[in-house]
Short mmCIF file of C-alpha atoms in Angstrom, two decimals:
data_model
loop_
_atom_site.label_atom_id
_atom_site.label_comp_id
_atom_site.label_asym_id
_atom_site.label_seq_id
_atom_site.Cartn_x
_atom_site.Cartn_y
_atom_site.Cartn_z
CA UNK A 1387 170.74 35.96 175.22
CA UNK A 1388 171.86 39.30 174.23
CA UNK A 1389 170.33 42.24 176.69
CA UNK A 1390 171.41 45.80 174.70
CA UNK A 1391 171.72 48.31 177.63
CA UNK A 1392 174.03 50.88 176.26
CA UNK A 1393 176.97 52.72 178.43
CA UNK A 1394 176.55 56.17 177.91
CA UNK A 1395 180.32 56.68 178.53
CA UNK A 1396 180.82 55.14 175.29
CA UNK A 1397 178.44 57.33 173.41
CA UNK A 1398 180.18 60.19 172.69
CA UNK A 1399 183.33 58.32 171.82
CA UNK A 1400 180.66 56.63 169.16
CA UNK A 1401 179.45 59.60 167.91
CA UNK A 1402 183.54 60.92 167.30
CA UNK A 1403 184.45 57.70 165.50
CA UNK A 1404 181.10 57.76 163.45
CA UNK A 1405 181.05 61.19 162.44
CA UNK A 1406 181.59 60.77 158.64
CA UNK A 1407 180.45 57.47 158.34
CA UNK A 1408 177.99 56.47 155.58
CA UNK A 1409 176.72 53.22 154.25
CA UNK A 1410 173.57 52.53 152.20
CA UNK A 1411 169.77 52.07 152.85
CA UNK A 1412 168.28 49.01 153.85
CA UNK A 1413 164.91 48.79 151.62
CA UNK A 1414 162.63 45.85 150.86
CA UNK A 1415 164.48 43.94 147.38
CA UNK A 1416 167.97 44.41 149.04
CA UNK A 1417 170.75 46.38 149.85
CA UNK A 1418 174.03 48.34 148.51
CA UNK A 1419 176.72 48.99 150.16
CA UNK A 1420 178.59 52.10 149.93
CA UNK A 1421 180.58 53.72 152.14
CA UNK A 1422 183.04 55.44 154.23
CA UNK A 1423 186.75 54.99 154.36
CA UNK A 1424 187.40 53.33 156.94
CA UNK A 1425 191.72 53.31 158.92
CA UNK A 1426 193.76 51.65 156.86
CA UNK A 1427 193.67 47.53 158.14
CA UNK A 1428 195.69 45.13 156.20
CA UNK A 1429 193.10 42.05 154.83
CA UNK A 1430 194.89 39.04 155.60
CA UNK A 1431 196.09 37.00 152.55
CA UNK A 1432 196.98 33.37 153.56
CA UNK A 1433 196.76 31.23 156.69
CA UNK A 1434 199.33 29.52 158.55
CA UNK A 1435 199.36 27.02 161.63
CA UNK A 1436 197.25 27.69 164.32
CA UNK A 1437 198.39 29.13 167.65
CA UNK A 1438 197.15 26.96 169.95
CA UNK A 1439 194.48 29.24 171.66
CA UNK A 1440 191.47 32.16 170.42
CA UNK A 1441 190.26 34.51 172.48
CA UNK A 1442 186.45 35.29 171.53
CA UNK A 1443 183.97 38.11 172.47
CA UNK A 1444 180.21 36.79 172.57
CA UNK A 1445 177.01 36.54 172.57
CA UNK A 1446 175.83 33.99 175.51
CA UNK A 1447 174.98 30.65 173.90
CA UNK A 1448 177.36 31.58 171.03
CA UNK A 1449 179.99 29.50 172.35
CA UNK A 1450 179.24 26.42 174.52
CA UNK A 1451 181.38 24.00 175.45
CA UNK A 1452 179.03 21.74 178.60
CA UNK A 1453 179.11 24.63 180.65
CA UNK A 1454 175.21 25.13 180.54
CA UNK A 1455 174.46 21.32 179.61
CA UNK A 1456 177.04 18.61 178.75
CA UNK A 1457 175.47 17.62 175.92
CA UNK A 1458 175.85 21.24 174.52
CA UNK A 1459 179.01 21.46 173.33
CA UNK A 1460 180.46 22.55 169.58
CA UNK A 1461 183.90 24.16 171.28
CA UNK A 1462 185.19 20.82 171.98
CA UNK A 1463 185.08 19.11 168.57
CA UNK A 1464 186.68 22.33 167.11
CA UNK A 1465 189.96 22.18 170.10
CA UNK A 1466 190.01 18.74 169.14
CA UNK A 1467 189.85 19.24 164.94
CA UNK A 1468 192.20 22.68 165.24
CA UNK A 1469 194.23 22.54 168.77
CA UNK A 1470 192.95 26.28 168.69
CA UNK A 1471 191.64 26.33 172.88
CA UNK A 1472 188.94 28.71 172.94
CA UNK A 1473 189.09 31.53 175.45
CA UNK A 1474 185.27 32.75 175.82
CA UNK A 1475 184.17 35.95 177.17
CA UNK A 1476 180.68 36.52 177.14
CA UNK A 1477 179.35 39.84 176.55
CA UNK A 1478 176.08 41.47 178.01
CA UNK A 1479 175.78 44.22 175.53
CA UNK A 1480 176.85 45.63 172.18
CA UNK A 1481 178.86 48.55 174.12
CA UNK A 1482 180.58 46.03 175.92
CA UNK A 1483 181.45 44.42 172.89
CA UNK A 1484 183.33 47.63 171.57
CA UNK A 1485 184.74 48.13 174.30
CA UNK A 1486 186.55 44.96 174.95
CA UNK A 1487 187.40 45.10 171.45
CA UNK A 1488 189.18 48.21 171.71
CA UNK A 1489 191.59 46.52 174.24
CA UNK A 1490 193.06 44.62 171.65
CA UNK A 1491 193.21 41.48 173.44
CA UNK A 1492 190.50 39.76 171.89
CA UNK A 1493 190.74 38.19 168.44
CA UNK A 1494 187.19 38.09 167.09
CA UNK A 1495 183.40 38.75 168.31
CA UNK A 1496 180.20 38.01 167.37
CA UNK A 1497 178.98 41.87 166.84
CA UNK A 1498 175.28 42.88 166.11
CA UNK A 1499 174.86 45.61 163.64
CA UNK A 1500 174.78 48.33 166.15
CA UNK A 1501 178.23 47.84 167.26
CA UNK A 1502 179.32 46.71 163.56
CA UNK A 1503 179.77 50.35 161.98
CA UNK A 1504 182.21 51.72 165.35
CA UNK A 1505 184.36 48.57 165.29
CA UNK A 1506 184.91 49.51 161.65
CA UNK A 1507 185.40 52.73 161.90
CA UNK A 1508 187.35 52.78 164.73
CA UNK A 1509 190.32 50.53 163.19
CA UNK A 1510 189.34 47.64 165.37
CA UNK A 1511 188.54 44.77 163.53
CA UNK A 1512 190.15 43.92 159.87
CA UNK A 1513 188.70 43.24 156.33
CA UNK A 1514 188.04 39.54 156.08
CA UNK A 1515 189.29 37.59 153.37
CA UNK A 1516 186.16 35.19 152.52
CA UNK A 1517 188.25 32.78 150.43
CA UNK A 1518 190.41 31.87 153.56
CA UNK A 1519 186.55 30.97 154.93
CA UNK A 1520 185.54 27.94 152.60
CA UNK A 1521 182.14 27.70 154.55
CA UNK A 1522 181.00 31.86 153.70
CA UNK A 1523 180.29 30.02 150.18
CA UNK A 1524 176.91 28.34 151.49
CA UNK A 1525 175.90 31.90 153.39
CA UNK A 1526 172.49 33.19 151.96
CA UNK A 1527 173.42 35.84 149.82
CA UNK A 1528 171.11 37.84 151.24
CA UNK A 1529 173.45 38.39 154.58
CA UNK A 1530 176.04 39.23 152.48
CA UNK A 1531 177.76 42.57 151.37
CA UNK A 1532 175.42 44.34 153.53
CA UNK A 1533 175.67 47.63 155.58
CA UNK A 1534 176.13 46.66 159.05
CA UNK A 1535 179.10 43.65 157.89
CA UNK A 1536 180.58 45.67 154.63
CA UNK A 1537 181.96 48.83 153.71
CA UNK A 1538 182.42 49.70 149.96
CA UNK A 1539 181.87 46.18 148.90
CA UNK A 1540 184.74 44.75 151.08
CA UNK A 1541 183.58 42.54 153.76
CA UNK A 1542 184.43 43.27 157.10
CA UNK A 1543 183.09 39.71 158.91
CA UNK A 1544 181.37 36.26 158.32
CA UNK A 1545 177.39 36.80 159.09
CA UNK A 1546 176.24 34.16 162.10
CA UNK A 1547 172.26 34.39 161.91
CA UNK A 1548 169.54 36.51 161.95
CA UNK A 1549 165.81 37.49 164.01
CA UNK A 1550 163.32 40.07 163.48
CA UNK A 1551 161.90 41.92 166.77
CA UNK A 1552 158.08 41.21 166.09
CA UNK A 1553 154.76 41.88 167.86
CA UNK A 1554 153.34 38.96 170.27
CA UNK A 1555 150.43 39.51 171.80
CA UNK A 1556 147.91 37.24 174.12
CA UNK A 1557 144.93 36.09 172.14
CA UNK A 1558 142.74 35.66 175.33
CA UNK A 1559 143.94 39.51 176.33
CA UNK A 1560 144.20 41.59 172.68
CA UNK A 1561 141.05 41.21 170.62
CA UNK A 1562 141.22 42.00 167.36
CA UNK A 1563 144.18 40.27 166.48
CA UNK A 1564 146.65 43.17 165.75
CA UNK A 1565 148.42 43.77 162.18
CA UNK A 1566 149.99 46.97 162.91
CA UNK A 1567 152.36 48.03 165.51
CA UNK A 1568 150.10 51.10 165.60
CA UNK A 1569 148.90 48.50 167.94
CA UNK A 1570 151.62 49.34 170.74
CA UNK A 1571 152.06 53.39 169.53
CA UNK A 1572 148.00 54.19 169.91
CA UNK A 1573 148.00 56.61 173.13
CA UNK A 1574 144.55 55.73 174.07
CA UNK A 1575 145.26 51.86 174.01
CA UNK A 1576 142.63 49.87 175.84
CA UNK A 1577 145.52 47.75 177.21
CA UNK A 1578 147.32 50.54 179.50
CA UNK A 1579 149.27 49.09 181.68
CA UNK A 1580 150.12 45.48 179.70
CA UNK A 1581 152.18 46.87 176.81
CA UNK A 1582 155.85 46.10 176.99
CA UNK A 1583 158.55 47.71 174.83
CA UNK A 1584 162.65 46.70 173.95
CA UNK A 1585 164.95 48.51 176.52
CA UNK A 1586 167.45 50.35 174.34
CA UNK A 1587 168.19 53.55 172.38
CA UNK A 1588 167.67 51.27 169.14
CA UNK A 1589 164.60 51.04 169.64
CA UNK A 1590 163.98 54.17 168.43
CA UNK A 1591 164.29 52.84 165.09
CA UNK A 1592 160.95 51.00 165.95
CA UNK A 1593 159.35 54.26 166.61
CA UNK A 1594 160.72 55.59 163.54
CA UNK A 1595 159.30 52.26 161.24
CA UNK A 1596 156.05 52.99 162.35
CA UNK A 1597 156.01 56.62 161.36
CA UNK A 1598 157.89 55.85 158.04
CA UNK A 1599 155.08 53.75 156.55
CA UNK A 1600 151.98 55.73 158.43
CA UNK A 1601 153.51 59.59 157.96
CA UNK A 1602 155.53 59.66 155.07
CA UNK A 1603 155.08 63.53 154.95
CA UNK A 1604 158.02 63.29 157.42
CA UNK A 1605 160.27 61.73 154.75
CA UNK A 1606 161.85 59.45 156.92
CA UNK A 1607 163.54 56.78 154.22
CA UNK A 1608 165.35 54.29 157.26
CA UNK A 1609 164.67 53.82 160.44
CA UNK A 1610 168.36 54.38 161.51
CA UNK A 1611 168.67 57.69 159.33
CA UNK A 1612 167.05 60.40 160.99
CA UNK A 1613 167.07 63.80 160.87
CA UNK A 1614 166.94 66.63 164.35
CA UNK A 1615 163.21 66.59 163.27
CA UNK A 1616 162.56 63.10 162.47
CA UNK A 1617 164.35 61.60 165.59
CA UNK A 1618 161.86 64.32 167.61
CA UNK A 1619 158.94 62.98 166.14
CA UNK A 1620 160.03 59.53 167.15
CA UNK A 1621 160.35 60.61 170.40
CA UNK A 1622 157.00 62.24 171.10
CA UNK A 1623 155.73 58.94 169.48
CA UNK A 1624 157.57 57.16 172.18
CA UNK A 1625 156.84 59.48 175.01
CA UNK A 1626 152.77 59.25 174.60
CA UNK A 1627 153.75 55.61 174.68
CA UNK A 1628 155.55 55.30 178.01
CA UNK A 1629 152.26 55.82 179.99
CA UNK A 1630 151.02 52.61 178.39
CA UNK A 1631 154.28 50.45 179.04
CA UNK A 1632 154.30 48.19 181.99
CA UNK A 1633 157.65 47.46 181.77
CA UNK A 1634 161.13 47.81 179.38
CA UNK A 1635 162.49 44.74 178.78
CA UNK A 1636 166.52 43.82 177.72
CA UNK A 1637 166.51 39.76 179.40
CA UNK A 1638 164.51 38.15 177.19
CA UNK A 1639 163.57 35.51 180.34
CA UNK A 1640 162.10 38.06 182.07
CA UNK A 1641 159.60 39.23 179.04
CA UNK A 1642 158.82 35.53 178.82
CA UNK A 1643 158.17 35.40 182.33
CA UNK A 1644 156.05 38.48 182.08
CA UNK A 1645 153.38 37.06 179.43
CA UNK A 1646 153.55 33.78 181.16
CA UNK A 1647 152.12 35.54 184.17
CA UNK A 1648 149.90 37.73 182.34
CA UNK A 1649 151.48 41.27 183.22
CA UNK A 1650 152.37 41.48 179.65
CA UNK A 1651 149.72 41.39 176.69
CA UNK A 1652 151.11 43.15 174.18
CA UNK A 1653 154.60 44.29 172.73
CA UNK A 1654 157.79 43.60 170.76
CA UNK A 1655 159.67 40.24 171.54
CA UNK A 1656 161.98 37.37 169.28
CA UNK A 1657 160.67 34.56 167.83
CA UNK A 1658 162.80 32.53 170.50
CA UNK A 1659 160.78 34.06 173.06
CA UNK A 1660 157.26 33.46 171.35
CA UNK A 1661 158.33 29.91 171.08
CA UNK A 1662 159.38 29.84 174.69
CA UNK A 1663 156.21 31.11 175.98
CA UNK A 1664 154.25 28.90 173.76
CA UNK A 1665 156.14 25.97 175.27
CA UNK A 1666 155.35 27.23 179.00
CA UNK A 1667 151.64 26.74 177.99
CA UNK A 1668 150.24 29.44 180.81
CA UNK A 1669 149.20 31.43 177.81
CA UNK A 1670 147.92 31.43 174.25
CA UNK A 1671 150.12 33.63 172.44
CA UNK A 1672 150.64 35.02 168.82
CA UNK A 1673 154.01 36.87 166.82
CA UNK A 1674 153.09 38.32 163.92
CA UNK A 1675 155.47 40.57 161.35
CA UNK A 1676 153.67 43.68 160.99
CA UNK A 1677 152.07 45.28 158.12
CA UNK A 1678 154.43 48.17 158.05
CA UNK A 1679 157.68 45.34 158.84
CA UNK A 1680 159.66 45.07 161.54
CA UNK A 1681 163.25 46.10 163.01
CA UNK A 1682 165.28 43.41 163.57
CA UNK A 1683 169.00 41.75 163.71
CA UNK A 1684 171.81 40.13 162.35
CA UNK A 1685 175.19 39.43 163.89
CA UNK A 1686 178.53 39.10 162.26
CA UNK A 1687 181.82 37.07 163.43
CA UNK A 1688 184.60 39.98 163.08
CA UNK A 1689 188.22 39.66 163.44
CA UNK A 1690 190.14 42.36 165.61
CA UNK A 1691 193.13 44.60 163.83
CA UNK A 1692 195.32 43.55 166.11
CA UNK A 1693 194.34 39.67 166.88
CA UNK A 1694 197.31 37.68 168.48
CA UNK A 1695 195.67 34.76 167.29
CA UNK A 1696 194.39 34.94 163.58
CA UNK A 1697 195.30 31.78 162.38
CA UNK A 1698 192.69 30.14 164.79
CA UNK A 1699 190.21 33.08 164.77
CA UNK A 1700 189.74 32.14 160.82
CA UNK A 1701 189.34 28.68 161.81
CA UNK A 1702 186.85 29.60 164.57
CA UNK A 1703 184.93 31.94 161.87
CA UNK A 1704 184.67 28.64 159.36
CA UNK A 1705 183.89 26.39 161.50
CA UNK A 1706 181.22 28.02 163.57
CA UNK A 1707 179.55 29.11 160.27
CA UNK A 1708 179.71 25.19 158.60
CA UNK A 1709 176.47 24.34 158.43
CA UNK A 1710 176.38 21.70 161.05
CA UNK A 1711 177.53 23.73 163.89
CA UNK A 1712 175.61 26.36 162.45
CA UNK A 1713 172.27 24.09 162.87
CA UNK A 1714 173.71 23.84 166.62
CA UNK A 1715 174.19 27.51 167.60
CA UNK A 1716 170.60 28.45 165.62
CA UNK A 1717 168.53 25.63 167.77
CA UNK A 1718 169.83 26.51 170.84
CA UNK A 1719 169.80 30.05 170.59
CA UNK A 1720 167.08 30.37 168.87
CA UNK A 1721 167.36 32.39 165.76
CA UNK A 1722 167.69 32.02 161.83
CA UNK A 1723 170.86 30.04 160.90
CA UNK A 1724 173.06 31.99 158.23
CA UNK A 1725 174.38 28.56 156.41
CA UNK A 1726 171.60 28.02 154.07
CA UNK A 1727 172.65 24.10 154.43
CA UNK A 1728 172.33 24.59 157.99
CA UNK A 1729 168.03 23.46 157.87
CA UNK A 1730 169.42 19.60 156.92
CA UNK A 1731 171.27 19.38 160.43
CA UNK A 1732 168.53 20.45 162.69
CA UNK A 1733 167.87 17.42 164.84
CA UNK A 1734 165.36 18.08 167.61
CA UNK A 1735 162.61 20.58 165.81
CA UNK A 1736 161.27 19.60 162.15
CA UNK A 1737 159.54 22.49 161.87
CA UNK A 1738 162.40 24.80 163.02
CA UNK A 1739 163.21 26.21 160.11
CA UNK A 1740 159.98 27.30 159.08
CA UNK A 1741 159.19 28.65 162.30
CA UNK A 1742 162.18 30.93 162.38
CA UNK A 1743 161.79 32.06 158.32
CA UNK A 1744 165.07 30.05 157.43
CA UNK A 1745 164.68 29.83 153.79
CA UNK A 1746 162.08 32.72 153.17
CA UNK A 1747 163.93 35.99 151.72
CA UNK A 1748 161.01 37.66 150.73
CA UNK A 1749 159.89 37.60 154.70
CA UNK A 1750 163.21 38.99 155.45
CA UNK A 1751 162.92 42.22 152.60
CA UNK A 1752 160.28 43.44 155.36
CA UNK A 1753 163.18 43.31 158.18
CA UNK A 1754 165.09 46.76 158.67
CA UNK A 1755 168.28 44.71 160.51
CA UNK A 1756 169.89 47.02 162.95
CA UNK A 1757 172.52 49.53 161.82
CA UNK A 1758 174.57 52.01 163.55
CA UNK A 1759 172.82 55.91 163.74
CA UNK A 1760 176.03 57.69 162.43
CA UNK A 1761 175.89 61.78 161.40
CA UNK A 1762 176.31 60.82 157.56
CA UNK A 1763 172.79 59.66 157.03
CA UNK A 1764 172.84 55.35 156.49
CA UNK A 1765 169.95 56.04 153.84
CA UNK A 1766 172.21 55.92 150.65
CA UNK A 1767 171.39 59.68 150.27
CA UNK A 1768 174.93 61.22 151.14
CA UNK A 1769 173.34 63.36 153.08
CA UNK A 1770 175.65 64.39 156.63
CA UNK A 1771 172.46 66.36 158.72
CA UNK A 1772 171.53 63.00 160.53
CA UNK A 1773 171.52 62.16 164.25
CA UNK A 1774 174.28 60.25 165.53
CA UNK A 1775 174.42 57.40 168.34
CA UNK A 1776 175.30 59.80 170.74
CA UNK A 1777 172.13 61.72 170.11
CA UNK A 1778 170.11 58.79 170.27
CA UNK A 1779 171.06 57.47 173.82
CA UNK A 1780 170.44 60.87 175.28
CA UNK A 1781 166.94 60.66 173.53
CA UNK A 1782 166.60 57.58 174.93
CA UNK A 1783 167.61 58.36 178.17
CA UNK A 1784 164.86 60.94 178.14
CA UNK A 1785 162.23 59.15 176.84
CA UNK A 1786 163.13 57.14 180.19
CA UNK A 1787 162.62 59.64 182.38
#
């Protein structure tokens, strides 16, 4: 699973390629895209004959081909279908993913949406031409055209699925049954010592949900647009909540492993882990969406600007996103499939879809899906007096402290 621990080397080189960058809100009822201009990449306008291999950045359990468990594999049927080999390099965290893209030697990734917005803007990945992906057709619509994948209404990637980071809490441990994550932010919380929190400077935009619905004197529109004030108050928030934490976590076995031993009551997880845990059976646990929403994520399948191999990285991108092999990647991964055929395929969990909010969009209007902190504010108000990336790791960094 993914594990977001940023590398501050990269920050500043963020915060150069992002300055100027601007895309729209994310608000409950949807999202427009507007944007930046991002380098000059050509779209591609036709396919040809594969090349015989792709080289692909990922997410672990993106791509599996029996290395984990023999009867997990989806990379085989596409060699087999294409004669495109695939080349996997699995990717610990969203900075690593820019990173390796910036090489140039990769030919697509599977990119959250805070590493989306500096693969754009740094000329790194291409505009993708959707009608040379038959299977984008069946996407929900509402993973389409959207900040993190999009700039100006030209799609830059084919969305892969979707989770929401909600609050799970042990319902032997945490009486009343929480509805707010006021829950995790209260300083004087009777469960010091139990809370956990996400480890990463994107969590801030947690911080920054919370005060959005409960102070709205502070005028804070999205989580990821946030003035020198704003991002402040979101600190102190987080500060007079570090006393509380027992631990940060970025594994998402070792939260698991946490509430299954009862060190952790109380905090943020994935619905992937809530279902894990509830499997385990050492605890009684609960995930609940918040009344104010939640932060959450949704990765895209990109093609690099300079991929050696884009014949079979558009075949990889349609086939990966068809709804059976979407079905695959979602079960096993645990997250939302972004084929809305996908539900029909799942084979081993009849209730998966529900449990993971498949087909529900107005449960998703309450998800503020990461986006990339960039100095033109990401609130649609063309505003440039927002903090950057940059800004946000060394916040983060001393919230740590």
């Amino acid at each position: 699973m993914r594990t977001l621990r940023p590398l501050a080397a990269l920050a500043a080189t963020a915060a150069l390629l992002l300055t100027g960058a601007c895309s729209a809100s994310k608000s409950p009822g949807g999202q427009t895209p507007s944007g930046f201009t991002p380098p000059r990449v050509p779209m591609r306008q036709s396919l040809g004959a594969g090349e015989g291999s792709v080289d692909v950045v990922a997410w672990a359990g993106y791509v599996e081909y029996g290395q984990d468990s023999k009867t997990v594999d989806w990379v085989t049927p596409f060699t087999k279908a294409t004669g495109c080999k695939v080349n996997l390099k699995v990717a610990g965290t969203s900075d690593e993913m820019v990173a390796l893209m910036k090489t140039g030697q990769y030919d697509t990734v599977s990119a959250s949406g805070d590493a989306t917005l500096r693969l754009i803007a740094g000329g790194d990945v291409a505009p993708v031409n959707t009608k040379l992906v038959p299977n984008y057709a069946t996407v929900y619509p509402g993973l389409k055209n959207q900040p993190w994948n999009s700039v100006g209404g030209v799609p830059y990637g084919i969305p892969h699925g979707r989770g929401a980071n909600l609050l799970m809490y042990n319902t032997a441990k945490v009486t009343p049954a929480p509805t707010s994550w006021g829950a995790v932010f209260d300083p004087n919380s009777p469960y010091k010592g139990h809370l956990t929190a996400y480890d990463d400077p994107i969590y801030i935009a947690d911080a920054a949900l919370y005060l959005m619905k409960t102070k709205p004197s502070l005028g804070i529109r999205n989580p990821y647009a946030l003035t020198a004030d704003q991002l402040n108050a979101a600190v102190t928030l987080l500060k007079d909540q570090k006393p509380n934490v027992n631990a940060y976590w970025s594994d998402y076995t070792k939260e698991q492993a946490s509430f299954d031993s009862g060190d952790f009551w109380l905090g943020t997880t994935w619905e992937v882990i809530q279902q894990a845990v509830a499997a385990d059976g050492k605890v009684k646990t609960a995930a609940i969406l918040p009344s104010e929403g939640s932060t959450g994520w949704s990765d895209t399948w990109m093609v690099s600007a300079h991929a050696q191999h884009p014949n079979c990285a558009y075949e990889w991108m349609n086939y990966i996103v068809s709804p059976s092999v979407n079905a695959q990647v979602a079960e096993y991964f645990g997250e939302a499939p972004a084929n809305s055929q996908a539900c029909g395929y799942i084979k081993d969990n009849p209730n998966f879809c529900a449990d993971y909010h498949a087909n529900d969009e107005s449960w998703w209007r309450n998800v503020y899906y990461w986006n990339t902190p960039t100095r033109n504010c990401v609130d649609g108000s063309g505003r440039n007096d927002c903090t950057d990336y940059a800004q946000w790791v060394t916040a983060w960094n001393e919230i740590k402290s």
